[in-house]
mmCIF file with all atom_site columns, C-alpha atoms in Angstrom:
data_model
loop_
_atom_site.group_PDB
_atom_site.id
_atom_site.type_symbol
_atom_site.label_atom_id
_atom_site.label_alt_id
_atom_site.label_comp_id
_atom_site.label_asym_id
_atom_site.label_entity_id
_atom_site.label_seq_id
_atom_site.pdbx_PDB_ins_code
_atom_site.Cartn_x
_atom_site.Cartn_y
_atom_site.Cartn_z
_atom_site.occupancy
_atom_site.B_iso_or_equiv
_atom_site.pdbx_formal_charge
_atom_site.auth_seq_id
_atom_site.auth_comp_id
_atom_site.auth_asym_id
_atom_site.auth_atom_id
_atom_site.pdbx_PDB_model_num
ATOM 1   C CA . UNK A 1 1   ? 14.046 -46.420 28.793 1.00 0.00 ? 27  UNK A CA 1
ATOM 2   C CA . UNK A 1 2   ? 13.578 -46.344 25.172 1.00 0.00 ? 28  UNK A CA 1
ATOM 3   C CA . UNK A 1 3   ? 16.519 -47.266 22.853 1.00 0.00 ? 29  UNK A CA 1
ATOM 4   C CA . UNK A 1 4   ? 17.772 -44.938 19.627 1.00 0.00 ? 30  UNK A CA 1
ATOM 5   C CA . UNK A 1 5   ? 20.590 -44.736 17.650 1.00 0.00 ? 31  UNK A CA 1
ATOM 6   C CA . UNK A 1 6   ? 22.335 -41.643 17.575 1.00 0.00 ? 32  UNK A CA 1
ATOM 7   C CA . UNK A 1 7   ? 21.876 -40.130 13.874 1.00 0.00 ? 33  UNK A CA 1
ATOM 8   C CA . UNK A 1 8   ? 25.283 -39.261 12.239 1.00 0.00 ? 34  UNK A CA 1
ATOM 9   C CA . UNK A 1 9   ? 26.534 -38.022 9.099  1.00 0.00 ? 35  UNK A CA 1
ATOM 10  C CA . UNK A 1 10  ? 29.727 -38.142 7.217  1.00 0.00 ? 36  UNK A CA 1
ATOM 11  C CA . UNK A 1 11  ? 31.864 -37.212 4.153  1.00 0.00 ? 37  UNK A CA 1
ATOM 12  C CA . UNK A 1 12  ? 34.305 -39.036 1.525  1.00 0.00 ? 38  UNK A CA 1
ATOM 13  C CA . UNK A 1 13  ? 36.196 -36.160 -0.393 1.00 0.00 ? 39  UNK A CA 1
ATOM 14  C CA . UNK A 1 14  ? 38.387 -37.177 -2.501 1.00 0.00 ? 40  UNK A CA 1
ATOM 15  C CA . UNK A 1 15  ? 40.460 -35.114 -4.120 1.00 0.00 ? 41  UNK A CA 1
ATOM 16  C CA . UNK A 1 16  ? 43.589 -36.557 -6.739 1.00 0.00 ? 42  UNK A CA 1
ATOM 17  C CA . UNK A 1 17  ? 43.856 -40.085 -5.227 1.00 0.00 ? 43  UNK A CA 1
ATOM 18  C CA . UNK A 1 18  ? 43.822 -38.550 -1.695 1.00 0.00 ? 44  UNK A CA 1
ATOM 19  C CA . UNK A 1 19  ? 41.054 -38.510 0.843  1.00 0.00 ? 45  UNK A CA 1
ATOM 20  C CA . UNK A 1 20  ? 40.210 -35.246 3.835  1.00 0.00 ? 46  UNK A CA 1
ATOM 21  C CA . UNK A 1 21  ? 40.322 -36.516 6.743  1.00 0.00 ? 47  UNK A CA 1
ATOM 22  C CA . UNK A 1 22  ? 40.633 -35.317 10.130 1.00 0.00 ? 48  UNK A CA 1
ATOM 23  C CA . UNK A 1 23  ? 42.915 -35.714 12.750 1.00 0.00 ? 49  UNK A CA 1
ATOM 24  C CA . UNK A 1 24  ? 41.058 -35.388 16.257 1.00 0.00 ? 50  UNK A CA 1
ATOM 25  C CA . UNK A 1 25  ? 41.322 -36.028 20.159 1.00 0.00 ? 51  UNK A CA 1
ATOM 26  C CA . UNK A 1 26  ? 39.250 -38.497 21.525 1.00 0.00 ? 52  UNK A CA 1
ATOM 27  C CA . UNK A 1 27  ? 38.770 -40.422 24.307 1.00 0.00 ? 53  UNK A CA 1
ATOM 28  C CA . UNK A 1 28  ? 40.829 -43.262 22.852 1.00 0.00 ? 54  UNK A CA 1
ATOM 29  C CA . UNK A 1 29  ? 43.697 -40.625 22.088 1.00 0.00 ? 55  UNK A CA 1
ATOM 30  C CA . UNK A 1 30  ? 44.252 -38.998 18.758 1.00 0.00 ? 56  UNK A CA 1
ATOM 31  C CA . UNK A 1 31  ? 42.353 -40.633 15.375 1.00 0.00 ? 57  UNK A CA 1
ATOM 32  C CA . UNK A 1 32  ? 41.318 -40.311 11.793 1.00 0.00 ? 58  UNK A CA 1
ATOM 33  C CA . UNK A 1 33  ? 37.932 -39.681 10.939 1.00 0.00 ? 59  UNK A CA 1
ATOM 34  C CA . UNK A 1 34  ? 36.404 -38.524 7.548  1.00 0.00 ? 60  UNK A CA 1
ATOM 35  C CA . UNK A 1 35  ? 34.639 -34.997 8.691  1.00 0.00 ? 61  UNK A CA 1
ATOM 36  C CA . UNK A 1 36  ? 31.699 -36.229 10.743 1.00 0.00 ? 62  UNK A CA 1
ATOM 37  C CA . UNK A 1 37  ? 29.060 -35.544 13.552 1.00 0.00 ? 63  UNK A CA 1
ATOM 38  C CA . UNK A 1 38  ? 25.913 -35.918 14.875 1.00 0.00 ? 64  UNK A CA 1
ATOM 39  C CA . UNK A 1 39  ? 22.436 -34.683 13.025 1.00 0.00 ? 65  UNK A CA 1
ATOM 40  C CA . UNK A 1 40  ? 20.929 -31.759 14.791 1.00 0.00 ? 66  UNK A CA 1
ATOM 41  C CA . UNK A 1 41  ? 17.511 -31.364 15.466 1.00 0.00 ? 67  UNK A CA 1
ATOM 42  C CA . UNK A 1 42  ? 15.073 -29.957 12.622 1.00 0.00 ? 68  UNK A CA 1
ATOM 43  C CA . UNK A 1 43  ? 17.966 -30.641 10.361 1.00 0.00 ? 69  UNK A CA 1
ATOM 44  C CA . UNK A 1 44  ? 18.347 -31.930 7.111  1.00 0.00 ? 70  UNK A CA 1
ATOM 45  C CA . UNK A 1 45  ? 21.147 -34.764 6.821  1.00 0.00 ? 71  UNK A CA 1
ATOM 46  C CA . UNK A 1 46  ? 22.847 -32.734 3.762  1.00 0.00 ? 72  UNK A CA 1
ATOM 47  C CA . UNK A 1 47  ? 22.909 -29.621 5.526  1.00 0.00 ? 73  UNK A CA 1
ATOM 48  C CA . UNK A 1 48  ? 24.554 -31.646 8.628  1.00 0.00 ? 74  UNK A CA 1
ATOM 49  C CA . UNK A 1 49  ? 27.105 -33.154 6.354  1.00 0.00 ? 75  UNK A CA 1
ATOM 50  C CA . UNK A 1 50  ? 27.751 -29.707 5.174  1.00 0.00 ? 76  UNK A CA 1
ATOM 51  C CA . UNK A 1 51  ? 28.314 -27.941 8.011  1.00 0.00 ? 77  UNK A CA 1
ATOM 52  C CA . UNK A 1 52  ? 30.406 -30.657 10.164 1.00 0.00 ? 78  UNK A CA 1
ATOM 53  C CA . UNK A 1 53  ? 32.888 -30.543 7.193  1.00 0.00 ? 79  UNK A CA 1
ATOM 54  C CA . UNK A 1 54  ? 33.074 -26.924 6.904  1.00 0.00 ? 80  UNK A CA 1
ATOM 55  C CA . UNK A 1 55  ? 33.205 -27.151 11.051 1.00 0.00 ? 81  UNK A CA 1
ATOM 56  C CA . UNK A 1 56  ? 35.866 -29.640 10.871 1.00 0.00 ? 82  UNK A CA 1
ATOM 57  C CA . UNK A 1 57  ? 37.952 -29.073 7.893  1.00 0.00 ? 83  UNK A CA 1
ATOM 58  C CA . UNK A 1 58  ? 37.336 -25.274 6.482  1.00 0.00 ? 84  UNK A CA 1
ATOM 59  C CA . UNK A 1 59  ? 36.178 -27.122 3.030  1.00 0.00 ? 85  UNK A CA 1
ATOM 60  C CA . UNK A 1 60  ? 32.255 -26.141 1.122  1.00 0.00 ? 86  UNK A CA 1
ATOM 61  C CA . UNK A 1 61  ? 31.740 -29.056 -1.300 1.00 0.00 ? 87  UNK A CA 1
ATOM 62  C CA . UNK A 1 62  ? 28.416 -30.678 -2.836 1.00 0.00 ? 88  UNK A CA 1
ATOM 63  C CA . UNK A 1 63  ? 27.399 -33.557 -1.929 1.00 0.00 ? 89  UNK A CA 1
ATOM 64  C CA . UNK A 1 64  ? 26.594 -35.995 -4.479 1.00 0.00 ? 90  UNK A CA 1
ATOM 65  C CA . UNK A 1 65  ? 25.202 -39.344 -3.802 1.00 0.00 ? 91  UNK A CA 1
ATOM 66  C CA . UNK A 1 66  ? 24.997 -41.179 -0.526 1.00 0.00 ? 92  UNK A CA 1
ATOM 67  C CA . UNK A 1 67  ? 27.500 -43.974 -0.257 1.00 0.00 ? 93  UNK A CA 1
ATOM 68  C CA . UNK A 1 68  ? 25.082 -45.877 2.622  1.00 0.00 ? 94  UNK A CA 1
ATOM 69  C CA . UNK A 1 69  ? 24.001 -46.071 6.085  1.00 0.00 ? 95  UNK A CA 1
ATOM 70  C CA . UNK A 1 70  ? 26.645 -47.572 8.448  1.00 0.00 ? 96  UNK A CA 1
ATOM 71  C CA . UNK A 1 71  ? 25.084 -49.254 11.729 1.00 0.00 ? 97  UNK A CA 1
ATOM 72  C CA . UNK A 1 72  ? 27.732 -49.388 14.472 1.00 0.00 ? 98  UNK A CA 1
ATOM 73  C CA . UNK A 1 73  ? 27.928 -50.425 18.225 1.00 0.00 ? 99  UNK A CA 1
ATOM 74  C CA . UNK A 1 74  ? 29.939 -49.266 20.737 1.00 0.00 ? 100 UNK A CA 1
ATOM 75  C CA . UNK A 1 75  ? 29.275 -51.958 23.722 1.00 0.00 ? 101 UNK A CA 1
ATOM 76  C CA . UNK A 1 76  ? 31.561 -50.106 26.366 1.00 0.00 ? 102 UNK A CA 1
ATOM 77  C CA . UNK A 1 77  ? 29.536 -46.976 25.896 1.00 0.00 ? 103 UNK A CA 1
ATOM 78  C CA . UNK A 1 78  ? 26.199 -48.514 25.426 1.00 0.00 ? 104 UNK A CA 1
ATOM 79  C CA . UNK A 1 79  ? 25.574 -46.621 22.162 1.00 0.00 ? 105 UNK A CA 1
ATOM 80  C CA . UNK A 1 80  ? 24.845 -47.079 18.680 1.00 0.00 ? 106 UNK A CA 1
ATOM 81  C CA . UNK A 1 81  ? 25.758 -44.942 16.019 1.00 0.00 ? 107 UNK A CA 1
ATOM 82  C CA . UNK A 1 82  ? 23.633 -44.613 13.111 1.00 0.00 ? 108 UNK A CA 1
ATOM 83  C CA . UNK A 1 83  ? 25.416 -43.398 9.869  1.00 0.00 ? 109 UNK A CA 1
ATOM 84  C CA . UNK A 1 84  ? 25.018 -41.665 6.677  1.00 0.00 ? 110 UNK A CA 1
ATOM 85  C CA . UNK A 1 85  ? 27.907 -41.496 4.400  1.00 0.00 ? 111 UNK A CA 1
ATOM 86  C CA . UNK A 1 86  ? 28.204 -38.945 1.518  1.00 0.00 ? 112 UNK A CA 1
ATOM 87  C CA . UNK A 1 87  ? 30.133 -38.983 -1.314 1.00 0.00 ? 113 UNK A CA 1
ATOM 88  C CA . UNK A 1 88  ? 31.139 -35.204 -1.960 1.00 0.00 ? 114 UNK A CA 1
ATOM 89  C CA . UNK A 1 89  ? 32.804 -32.929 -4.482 1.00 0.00 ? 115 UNK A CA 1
ATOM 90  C CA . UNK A 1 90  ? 35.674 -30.038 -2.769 1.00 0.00 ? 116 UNK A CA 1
ATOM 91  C CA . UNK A 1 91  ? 34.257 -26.690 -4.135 1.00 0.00 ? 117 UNK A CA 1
ATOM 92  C CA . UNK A 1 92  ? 36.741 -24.442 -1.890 1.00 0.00 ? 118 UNK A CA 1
ATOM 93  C CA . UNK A 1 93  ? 38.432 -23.845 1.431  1.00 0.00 ? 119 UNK A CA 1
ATOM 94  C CA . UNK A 1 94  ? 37.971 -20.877 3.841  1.00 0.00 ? 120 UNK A CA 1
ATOM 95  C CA . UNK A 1 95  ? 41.369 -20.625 4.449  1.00 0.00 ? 121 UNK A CA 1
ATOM 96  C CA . UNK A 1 96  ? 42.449 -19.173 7.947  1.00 0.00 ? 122 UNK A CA 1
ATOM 97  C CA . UNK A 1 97  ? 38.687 -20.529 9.236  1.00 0.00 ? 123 UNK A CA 1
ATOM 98  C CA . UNK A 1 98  ? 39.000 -22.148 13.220 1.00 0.00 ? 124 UNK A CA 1
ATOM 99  C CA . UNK A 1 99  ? 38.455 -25.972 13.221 1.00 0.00 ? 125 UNK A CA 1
ATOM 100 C CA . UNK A 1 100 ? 36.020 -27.256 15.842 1.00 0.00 ? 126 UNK A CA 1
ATOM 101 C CA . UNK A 1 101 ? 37.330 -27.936 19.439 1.00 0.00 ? 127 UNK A CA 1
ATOM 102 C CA . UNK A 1 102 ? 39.625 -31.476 19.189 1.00 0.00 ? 128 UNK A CA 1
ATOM 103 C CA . UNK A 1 103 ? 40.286 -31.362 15.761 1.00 0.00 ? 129 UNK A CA 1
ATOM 104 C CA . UNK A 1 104 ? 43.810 -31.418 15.324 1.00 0.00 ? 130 UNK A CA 1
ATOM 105 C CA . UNK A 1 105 ? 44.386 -31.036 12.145 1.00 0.00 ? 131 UNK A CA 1
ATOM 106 C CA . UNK A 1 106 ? 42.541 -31.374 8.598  1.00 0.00 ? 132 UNK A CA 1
ATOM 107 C CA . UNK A 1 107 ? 44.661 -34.003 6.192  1.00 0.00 ? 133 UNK A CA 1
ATOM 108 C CA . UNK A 1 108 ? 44.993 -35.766 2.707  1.00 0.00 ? 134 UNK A CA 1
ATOM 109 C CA . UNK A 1 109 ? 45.383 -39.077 2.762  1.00 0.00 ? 135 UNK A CA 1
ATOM 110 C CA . UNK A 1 110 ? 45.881 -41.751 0.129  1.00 0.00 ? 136 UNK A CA 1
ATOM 111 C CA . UNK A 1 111 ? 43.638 -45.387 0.488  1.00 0.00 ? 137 UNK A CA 1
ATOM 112 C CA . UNK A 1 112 ? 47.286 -47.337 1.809  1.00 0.00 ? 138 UNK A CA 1
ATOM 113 C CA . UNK A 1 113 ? 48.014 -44.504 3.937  1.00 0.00 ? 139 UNK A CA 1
ATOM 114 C CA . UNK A 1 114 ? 44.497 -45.062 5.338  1.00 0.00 ? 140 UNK A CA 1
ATOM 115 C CA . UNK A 1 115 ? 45.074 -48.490 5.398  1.00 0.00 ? 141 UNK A CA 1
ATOM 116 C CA . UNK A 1 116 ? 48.385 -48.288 7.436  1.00 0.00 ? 142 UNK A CA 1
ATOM 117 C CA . UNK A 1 117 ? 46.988 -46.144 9.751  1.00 0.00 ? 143 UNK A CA 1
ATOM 118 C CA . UNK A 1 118 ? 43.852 -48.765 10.759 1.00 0.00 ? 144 UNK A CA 1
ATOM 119 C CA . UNK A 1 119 ? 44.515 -48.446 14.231 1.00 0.00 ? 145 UNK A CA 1
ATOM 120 C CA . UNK A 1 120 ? 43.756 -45.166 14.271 1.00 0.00 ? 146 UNK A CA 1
ATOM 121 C CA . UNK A 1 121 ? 40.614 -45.109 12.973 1.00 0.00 ? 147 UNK A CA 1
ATOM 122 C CA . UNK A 1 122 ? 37.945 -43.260 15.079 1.00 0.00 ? 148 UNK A CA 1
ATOM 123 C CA . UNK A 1 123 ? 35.508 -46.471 14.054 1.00 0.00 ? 149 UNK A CA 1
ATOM 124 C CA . UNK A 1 124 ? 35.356 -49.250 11.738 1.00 0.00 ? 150 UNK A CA 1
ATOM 125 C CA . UNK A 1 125 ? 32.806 -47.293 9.637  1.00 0.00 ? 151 UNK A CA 1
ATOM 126 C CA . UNK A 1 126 ? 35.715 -45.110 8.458  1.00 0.00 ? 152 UNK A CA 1
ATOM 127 C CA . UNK A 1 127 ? 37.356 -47.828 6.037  1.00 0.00 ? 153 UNK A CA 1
ATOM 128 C CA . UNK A 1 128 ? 33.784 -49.218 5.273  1.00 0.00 ? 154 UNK A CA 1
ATOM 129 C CA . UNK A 1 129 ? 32.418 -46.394 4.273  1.00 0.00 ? 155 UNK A CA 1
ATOM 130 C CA . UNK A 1 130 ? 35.850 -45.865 2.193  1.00 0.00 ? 156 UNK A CA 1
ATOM 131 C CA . UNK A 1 131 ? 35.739 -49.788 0.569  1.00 0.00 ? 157 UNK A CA 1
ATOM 132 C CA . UNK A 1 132 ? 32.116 -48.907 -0.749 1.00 0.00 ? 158 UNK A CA 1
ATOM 133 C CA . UNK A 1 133 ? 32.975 -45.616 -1.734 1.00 0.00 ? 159 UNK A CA 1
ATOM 134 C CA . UNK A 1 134 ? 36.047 -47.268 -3.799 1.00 0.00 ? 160 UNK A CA 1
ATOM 135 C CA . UNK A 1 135 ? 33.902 -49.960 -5.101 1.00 0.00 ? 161 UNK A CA 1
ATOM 136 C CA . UNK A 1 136 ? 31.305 -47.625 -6.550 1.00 0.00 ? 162 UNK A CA 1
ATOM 137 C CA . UNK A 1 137 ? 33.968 -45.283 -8.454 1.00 0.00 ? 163 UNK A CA 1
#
């Protein structure tokens, strides 16, 4: 069998100190994750990154640099996850628009509040790709 990463893509929006995030079910229970999923075939990793957010949170934004490529491991599943992070800027919301199956809920969240809530996080590329995005501002 021939080993590959699975290809994923993700957004930082931040918007007045605060950063979208979702809330969503998972197999670990419920965590935070900035809008994210996995690249579909044929497509281009800004349109992914586009339409998981608008998928997961009912926000359009343009992207507008990458932030860098996360490489994590998940042993108990046997998987890696391959990353692309994107910086973006909120253009609007589609207010009233149905979030993706296990989303709970779309939130802002400050950096501490992210911080607090490290437990919860879906993987440790969420506060990575966070750090870098902070260090590059």
């Amino acid at each position: 069998m021939t080993w590959k990463p699975n290809v994923t893509v993700a957004a930082v929006l931040e918007r007045e100190g605060h950063f979208l995030l979702v809330e969503e079910e998972t197999d670990y229970g419920v965590c935070f994750n900035q809008p994210a999923g996995h690249l579909e075939c044929r497509e281009s990793l800004l349109d992914a990154v586009i339409r998981e957010t608008l998928e997961e949170t009912a926000f359009t934004f343009q992207p507008q640099y990458l932030i860098g490529v996360y490489n994590c491991r998940n042993e108990a599943r046997d998987v890696t996850y391959l990353r692309f992070a994107f910086a973006c800027r909120v253009l609007s919301e589609e207010v009233g628009r149905a979030l993706d199956d296990g989303i709970l809920q779309a939130v802002w969240l400050t950096p501490d509040e992210l911080t607090a809530n490290a437990a919860r996080h879906r993987s440790p590329m969420v506060a990575h790709s966070l750090r870098d995005y902070l260090a590059n501002g």
